[in-house]
Amino acid sequence: MNLFLLLIIVAIVLGIIGVAAHGLFYLLVIGVLVLVADLVYGATRFRRRRPRSPRVR
């Protein structure tokens, strides 16, 4: 969870710098790519966590 949130923050910061600074559009692109990769990572990680059903005896 910490890695997921850290990558979200990094993507937002890179996006803001890429938009604000003239000539650093590539940082916006890198931020978007980090965001997409993080969302894919989060989706696969949270999808695997399924609560176990209680055993019936």
Backbone as XML, in Angstrom:
<?xml version="1.0"?>
<chain id="A" units="angstrom">
  <residue number="1" name="MET">
    <atom name="N" x="0.821" y="-1.188" z="0.000"/>
    <atom name="CA" x="0.000" y="0.000" z="0.000"/>
    <atom name="C" x="0.863" y="1.250" z="0.000"/>
  </residue>
  <residue number="2" name="ASN">
    <atom name="N" x="1.975" y="1.221" z="0.732"/>
    <atom name="CA" x="2.854" y="2.379" z="0.779"/>
    <atom name="C" x="3.463" y="2.669" z="-0.582"/>
  </residue>
  <residue number="3" name="LEU">
    <atom name="N" x="3.881" y="1.612" z="-1.284"/>
    <atom name="CA" x="4.459" y="1.790" z="-2.615"/>
    <atom name="C" x="3.429" y="2.367" z="-3.573"/>
  </residue>
  <residue number="4" name="PHE">
    <atom name="N" x="2.208" y="1.906" z="-3.481"/>
    <atom name="CA" x="1.121" y="2.396" z="-4.325"/>
    <atom name="C" x="0.916" y="3.899" z="-4.123"/>
  </residue>
  <residue number="5" name="LEU">
    <atom name="N" x="0.840" y="4.330" z="-2.885"/>
    <atom name="CA" x="0.631" y="5.745" z="-2.591"/>
    <atom name="C" x="1.843" y="6.584" z="-2.975"/>
  </residue>
  <residue number="6" name="LEU">
    <atom name="N" x="3.038" y="6.062" z="-2.764"/>
    <atom name="CA" x="4.249" y="6.783" z="-3.140"/>
    <atom name="C" x="4.299" y="7.009" z="-4.648"/>
  </residue>
  <residue number="7" name="LEU">
    <atom name="N" x="3.958" y="6.004" z="-5.424"/>
    <atom name="CA" x="3.973" y="6.162" z="-6.875"/>
    <atom name="C" x="2.895" y="7.120" z="-7.357"/>
  </residue>
  <residue number="8" name="ILE">
    <atom name="N" x="1.757" y="7.163" z="-6.683"/>
    <atom name="CA" x="0.722" y="8.144" z="-7.022"/>
    <atom name="C" x="1.241" y="9.558" z="-6.780"/>
  </residue>
  <residue number="9" name="ILE">
    <atom name="N" x="1.899" y="9.775" z="-5.655"/>
    <atom name="CA" x="2.442" y="11.100" z="-5.342"/>
    <atom name="C" x="3.518" y="11.494" z="-6.343"/>
  </residue>
  <residue number="10" name="VAL">
    <atom name="N" x="4.401" y="10.563" z="-6.693"/>
    <atom name="CA" x="5.451" y="10.849" z="-7.680"/>
    <atom name="C" x="4.836" y="11.215" z="-9.026"/>
  </residue>
  <residue number="11" name="ALA">
    <atom name="N" x="3.810" y="10.500" z="-9.443"/>
    <atom name="CA" x="3.165" y="10.798" z="-10.717"/>
    <atom name="C" x="2.529" y="12.186" z="-10.704"/>
  </residue>
  <residue number="12" name="ILE">
    <atom name="N" x="1.912" y="12.549" z="-9.603"/>
    <atom name="CA" x="1.281" y="13.874" z="-9.506"/>
    <atom name="C" x="2.337" y="14.975" z="-9.541"/>
  </residue>
  <residue number="13" name="VAL">
    <atom name="N" x="3.426" y="14.793" z="-8.806"/>
    <atom name="CA" x="4.490" y="15.804" z="-8.783"/>
    <atom name="C" x="5.121" y="15.955" z="-10.161"/>
  </residue>
  <residue number="14" name="LEU">
    <atom name="N" x="5.420" y="14.847" z="-10.821"/>
    <atom name="CA" x="5.991" y="14.925" z="-12.164"/>
    <atom name="C" x="5.035" y="15.593" z="-13.139"/>
  </residue>
  <residue number="15" name="GLY">
    <atom name="N" x="3.762" y="15.302" z="-13.011"/>
    <atom name="CA" x="2.768" y="15.935" z="-13.877"/>
    <atom name="C" x="2.688" y="17.433" z="-13.657"/>
  </residue>
  <residue number="16" name="ILE">
    <atom name="N" x="2.718" y="17.860" z="-12.415"/>
    <atom name="CA" x="2.650" y="19.293" z="-12.118"/>
    <atom name="C" x="3.888" y="20.010" z="-12.640"/>
  </residue>
  <residue number="17" name="ILE">
    <atom name="N" x="5.056" y="19.423" z="-12.421"/>
    <atom name="CA" x="6.290" y="20.042" z="-12.921"/>
    <atom name="C" x="6.284" y="20.074" z="-14.450"/>
  </residue>
  <residue number="18" name="GLY">
    <atom name="N" x="5.806" y="19.005" z="-15.069"/>
    <atom name="CA" x="5.760" y="18.948" z="-16.530"/>
    <atom name="C" x="4.830" y="19.976" z="-17.129"/>
  </residue>
  <residue number="19" name="VAL">
    <atom name="N" x="3.745" y="20.291" z="-16.448"/>
    <atom name="CA" x="2.805" y="21.294" z="-16.946"/>
    <atom name="C" x="3.306" y="22.702" z="-16.649"/>
  </residue>
  <residue number="20" name="ALA">
    <atom name="N" x="3.882" y="22.909" z="-15.469"/>
    <atom name="CA" x="4.267" y="24.253" z="-15.038"/>
    <atom name="C" x="5.535" y="24.754" z="-15.726"/>
  </residue>
  <residue number="21" name="ALA">
    <atom name="N" x="6.508" y="23.893" z="-15.920"/>
    <atom name="CA" x="7.788" y="24.328" z="-16.481"/>
    <atom name="C" x="7.747" y="24.191" z="-18.007"/>
  </residue>
  <residue number="22" name="HIS">
    <atom name="N" x="8.052" y="25.280" z="-18.674"/>
    <atom name="CA" x="8.043" y="25.282" z="-20.132"/>
    <atom name="C" x="9.209" y="24.421" z="-20.646"/>
  </residue>
  <residue number="23" name="GLY">
    <atom name="N" x="8.920" y="23.537" z="-21.560"/>
    <atom name="CA" x="9.956" y="22.687" z="-22.137"/>
    <atom name="C" x="10.171" y="21.380" z="-21.409"/>
  </residue>
  <residue number="24" name="LEU">
    <atom name="N" x="9.407" y="21.126" z="-20.362"/>
    <atom name="CA" x="9.553" y="19.869" z="-19.626"/>
    <atom name="C" x="8.308" y="18.998" z="-19.791"/>
  </residue>
  <residue number="25" name="PHE">
    <atom name="N" x="7.764" y="19.005" z="-21.005"/>
    <atom name="CA" x="6.565" y="18.219" z="-21.290"/>
    <atom name="C" x="6.821" y="16.729" z="-21.084"/>
  </residue>
  <residue number="26" name="TYR">
    <atom name="N" x="8.076" y="16.314" z="-21.285"/>
    <atom name="CA" x="8.380" y="14.896" z="-21.118"/>
    <atom name="C" x="8.151" y="14.435" z="-19.680"/>
  </residue>
  <residue number="27" name="LEU">
    <atom name="N" x="8.267" y="15.334" z="-18.710"/>
    <atom name="CA" x="7.973" y="14.955" z="-17.326"/>
    <atom name="C" x="6.493" y="14.654" z="-17.131"/>
  </residue>
  <residue number="28" name="LEU">
    <atom name="N" x="5.645" y="15.391" z="-17.838"/>
    <atom name="CA" x="4.214" y="15.094" z="-17.792"/>
    <atom name="C" x="3.940" y="13.712" z="-18.365"/>
  </residue>
  <residue number="29" name="VAL">
    <atom name="N" x="4.599" y="13.386" z="-19.462"/>
    <atom name="CA" x="4.420" y="12.067" z="-20.082"/>
    <atom name="C" x="4.917" y="10.971" z="-19.140"/>
  </residue>
  <residue number="30" name="ILE">
    <atom name="N" x="6.062" y="11.183" z="-18.519"/>
    <atom name="CA" x="6.595" y="10.203" z="-17.567"/>
    <atom name="C" x="5.644" y="10.059" z="-16.378"/>
  </residue>
  <residue number="31" name="GLY">
    <atom name="N" x="5.092" y="11.166" z="-15.902"/>
    <atom name="CA" x="4.138" y="11.114" z="-14.796"/>
    <atom name="C" x="2.898" y="10.316" z="-15.145"/>
  </residue>
  <residue number="32" name="VAL">
    <atom name="N" x="2.399" y="10.493" z="-16.359"/>
    <atom name="CA" x="1.222" y="9.737" z="-16.803"/>
    <atom name="C" x="1.558" y="8.248" z="-16.900"/>
  </residue>
  <residue number="33" name="LEU">
    <atom name="N" x="2.739" y="7.931" z="-17.414"/>
    <atom name="CA" x="3.139" y="6.527" z="-17.518"/>
    <atom name="C" x="3.311" y="5.885" z="-16.140"/>
  </residue>
  <residue number="34" name="VAL">
    <atom name="N" x="3.869" y="6.622" z="-15.199"/>
    <atom name="CA" x="4.006" y="6.103" z="-13.824"/>
    <atom name="C" x="2.629" y="5.885" z="-13.210"/>
  </residue>
  <residue number="35" name="LEU">
    <atom name="N" x="1.707" y="6.807" z="-13.461"/>
    <atom name="CA" x="0.353" y="6.671" z="-12.934"/>
    <atom name="C" x="-0.342" y="5.429" z="-13.497"/>
  </residue>
  <residue number="36" name="VAL">
    <atom name="N" x="-0.227" y="5.228" z="-14.795"/>
    <atom name="CA" x="-0.859" y="4.055" z="-15.427"/>
    <atom name="C" x="-0.234" y="2.766" z="-14.902"/>
  </residue>
  <residue number="37" name="ALA">
    <atom name="N" x="1.100" y="2.741" z="-14.805"/>
    <atom name="CA" x="1.766" y="1.543" z="-14.286"/>
    <atom name="C" x="1.364" y="1.274" z="-12.839"/>
  </residue>
  <residue number="38" name="ASP">
    <atom name="N" x="1.203" y="2.335" z="-12.062"/>
    <atom name="CA" x="0.799" y="2.182" z="-10.663"/>
    <atom name="C" x="-0.628" y="1.672" z="-10.555"/>
  </residue>
  <residue number="39" name="LEU">
    <atom name="N" x="-1.502" y="2.145" z="-11.392"/>
    <atom name="CA" x="-2.887" y="1.662" z="-11.360"/>
    <atom name="C" x="-2.968" y="0.185" z="-11.749"/>
  </residue>
  <residue number="40" name="VAL">
    <atom name="N" x="-2.161" y="-0.227" z="-12.719"/>
    <atom name="CA" x="-2.124" y="-1.644" z="-13.102"/>
    <atom name="C" x="-1.566" y="-2.479" z="-11.951"/>
  </residue>
  <residue number="41" name="TYR">
    <atom name="N" x="-0.505" y="-1.985" z="-11.328"/>
    <atom name="CA" x="0.080" y="-2.680" z="-10.180"/>
    <atom name="C" x="-0.932" y="-2.800" z="-9.040"/>
  </residue>
  <residue number="42" name="GLY">
    <atom name="N" x="-1.616" y="-1.719" z="-8.750"/>
    <atom name="CA" x="-2.604" y="-1.734" z="-7.675"/>
    <atom name="C" x="-3.768" y="-2.660" z="-7.969"/>
  </residue>
  <residue number="43" name="ALA">
    <atom name="N" x="-4.208" y="-2.665" z="-9.222"/>
    <atom name="CA" x="-5.331" y="-3.528" z="-9.592"/>
    <atom name="C" x="-4.957" y="-4.999" z="-9.458"/>
  </residue>
  <residue number="44" name="THR">
    <atom name="N" x="-3.766" y="-5.365" z="-9.897"/>
    <atom name="CA" x="-3.371" y="-6.771" z="-9.786"/>
    <atom name="C" x="-3.116" y="-7.162" z="-8.338"/>
  </residue>
  <residue number="45" name="ARG">
    <atom name="N" x="-2.566" y="-6.259" z="-7.559"/>
    <atom name="CA" x="-2.274" y="-6.581" z="-6.159"/>
    <atom name="C" x="-3.553" y="-6.715" z="-5.328"/>
  </residue>
  <residue number="46" name="PHE">
    <atom name="N" x="-4.494" y="-5.794" z="-5.523"/>
    <atom name="CA" x="-5.729" y="-5.848" z="-4.736"/>
    <atom name="C" x="-6.678" y="-6.928" z="-5.238"/>
  </residue>
  <residue number="47" name="ARG">
    <atom name="N" x="-6.554" y="-7.309" z="-6.483"/>
    <atom name="CA" x="-7.407" y="-8.364" z="-7.013"/>
    <atom name="C" x="-7.029" y="-9.713" z="-6.417"/>
  </residue>
  <residue number="48" name="ARG">
    <atom name="N" x="-5.749" y="-9.913" z="-6.153"/>
    <atom name="CA" x="-5.295" y="-11.183" z="-5.593"/>
    <atom name="C" x="-5.714" y="-11.370" z="-4.149"/>
  </residue>
  <residue number="49" name="ARG">
    <atom name="N" x="-5.970" y="-10.300" z="-3.450"/>
    <atom name="CA" x="-6.350" y="-10.398" z="-2.033"/>
    <atom name="C" x="-7.832" y="-10.688" z="-1.899"/>
  </residue>
  <residue number="50" name="ARG">
    <atom name="N" x="-8.140" y="-11.930" z="-1.783"/>
    <atom name="CA" x="-9.531" y="-12.335" z="-1.590"/>
    <atom name="C" x="-9.660" y="-12.904" z="-0.190"/>
  </residue>
  <residue number="51" name="PRO">
    <atom name="N" x="-10.685" y="-12.508" z="0.493"/>
    <atom name="CA" x="-10.862" y="-13.069" z="1.838"/>
    <atom name="C" x="-11.148" y="-14.570" z="1.750"/>
  </residue>
  <residue number="52" name="ARG">
    <atom name="N" x="-10.515" y="-15.288" z="2.618"/>
    <atom name="CA" x="-10.723" y="-16.732" z="2.626"/>
    <atom name="C" x="-12.057" y="-17.052" z="3.256"/>
  </residue>
  <residue number="53" name="SER">
    <atom name="N" x="-12.734" y="-18.006" z="2.692"/>
    <atom name="CA" x="-13.997" y="-18.424" z="3.269"/>
    <atom name="C" x="-13.715" y="-19.301" z="4.488"/>
  </residue>
  <residue number="54" name="PRO">
    <atom name="N" x="-14.520" y="-19.142" z="5.506"/>
    <atom name="CA" x="-14.295" y="-19.952" z="6.720"/>
    <atom name="C" x="-14.527" y="-21.431" z="6.421"/>
  </residue>
  <residue number="55" name="ARG">
    <atom name="N" x="-13.728" y="-22.250" z="7.069"/>
    <atom name="CA" x="-13.876" y="-23.696" z="6.872"/>
    <atom name="C" x="-15.114" y="-24.189" z="7.599"/>
  </residue>
  <residue number="56" name="VAL">
    <atom name="N" x="-15.836" y="-25.034" z="6.938"/>
    <atom name="CA" x="-17.018" y="-25.643" z="7.535"/>
    <atom name="C" x="-16.628" y="-27.029" z="8.028"/>
  </residue>
  <residue number="57" name="ARG">
    <atom name="N" x="-16.903" y="-27.292" z="9.301"/>
    <atom name="CA" x="-16.544" y="-28.602" z="9.867"/>
    <atom name="C" x="-17.749" y="-29.448" z="10.073"/>
  </residue>
</chain>
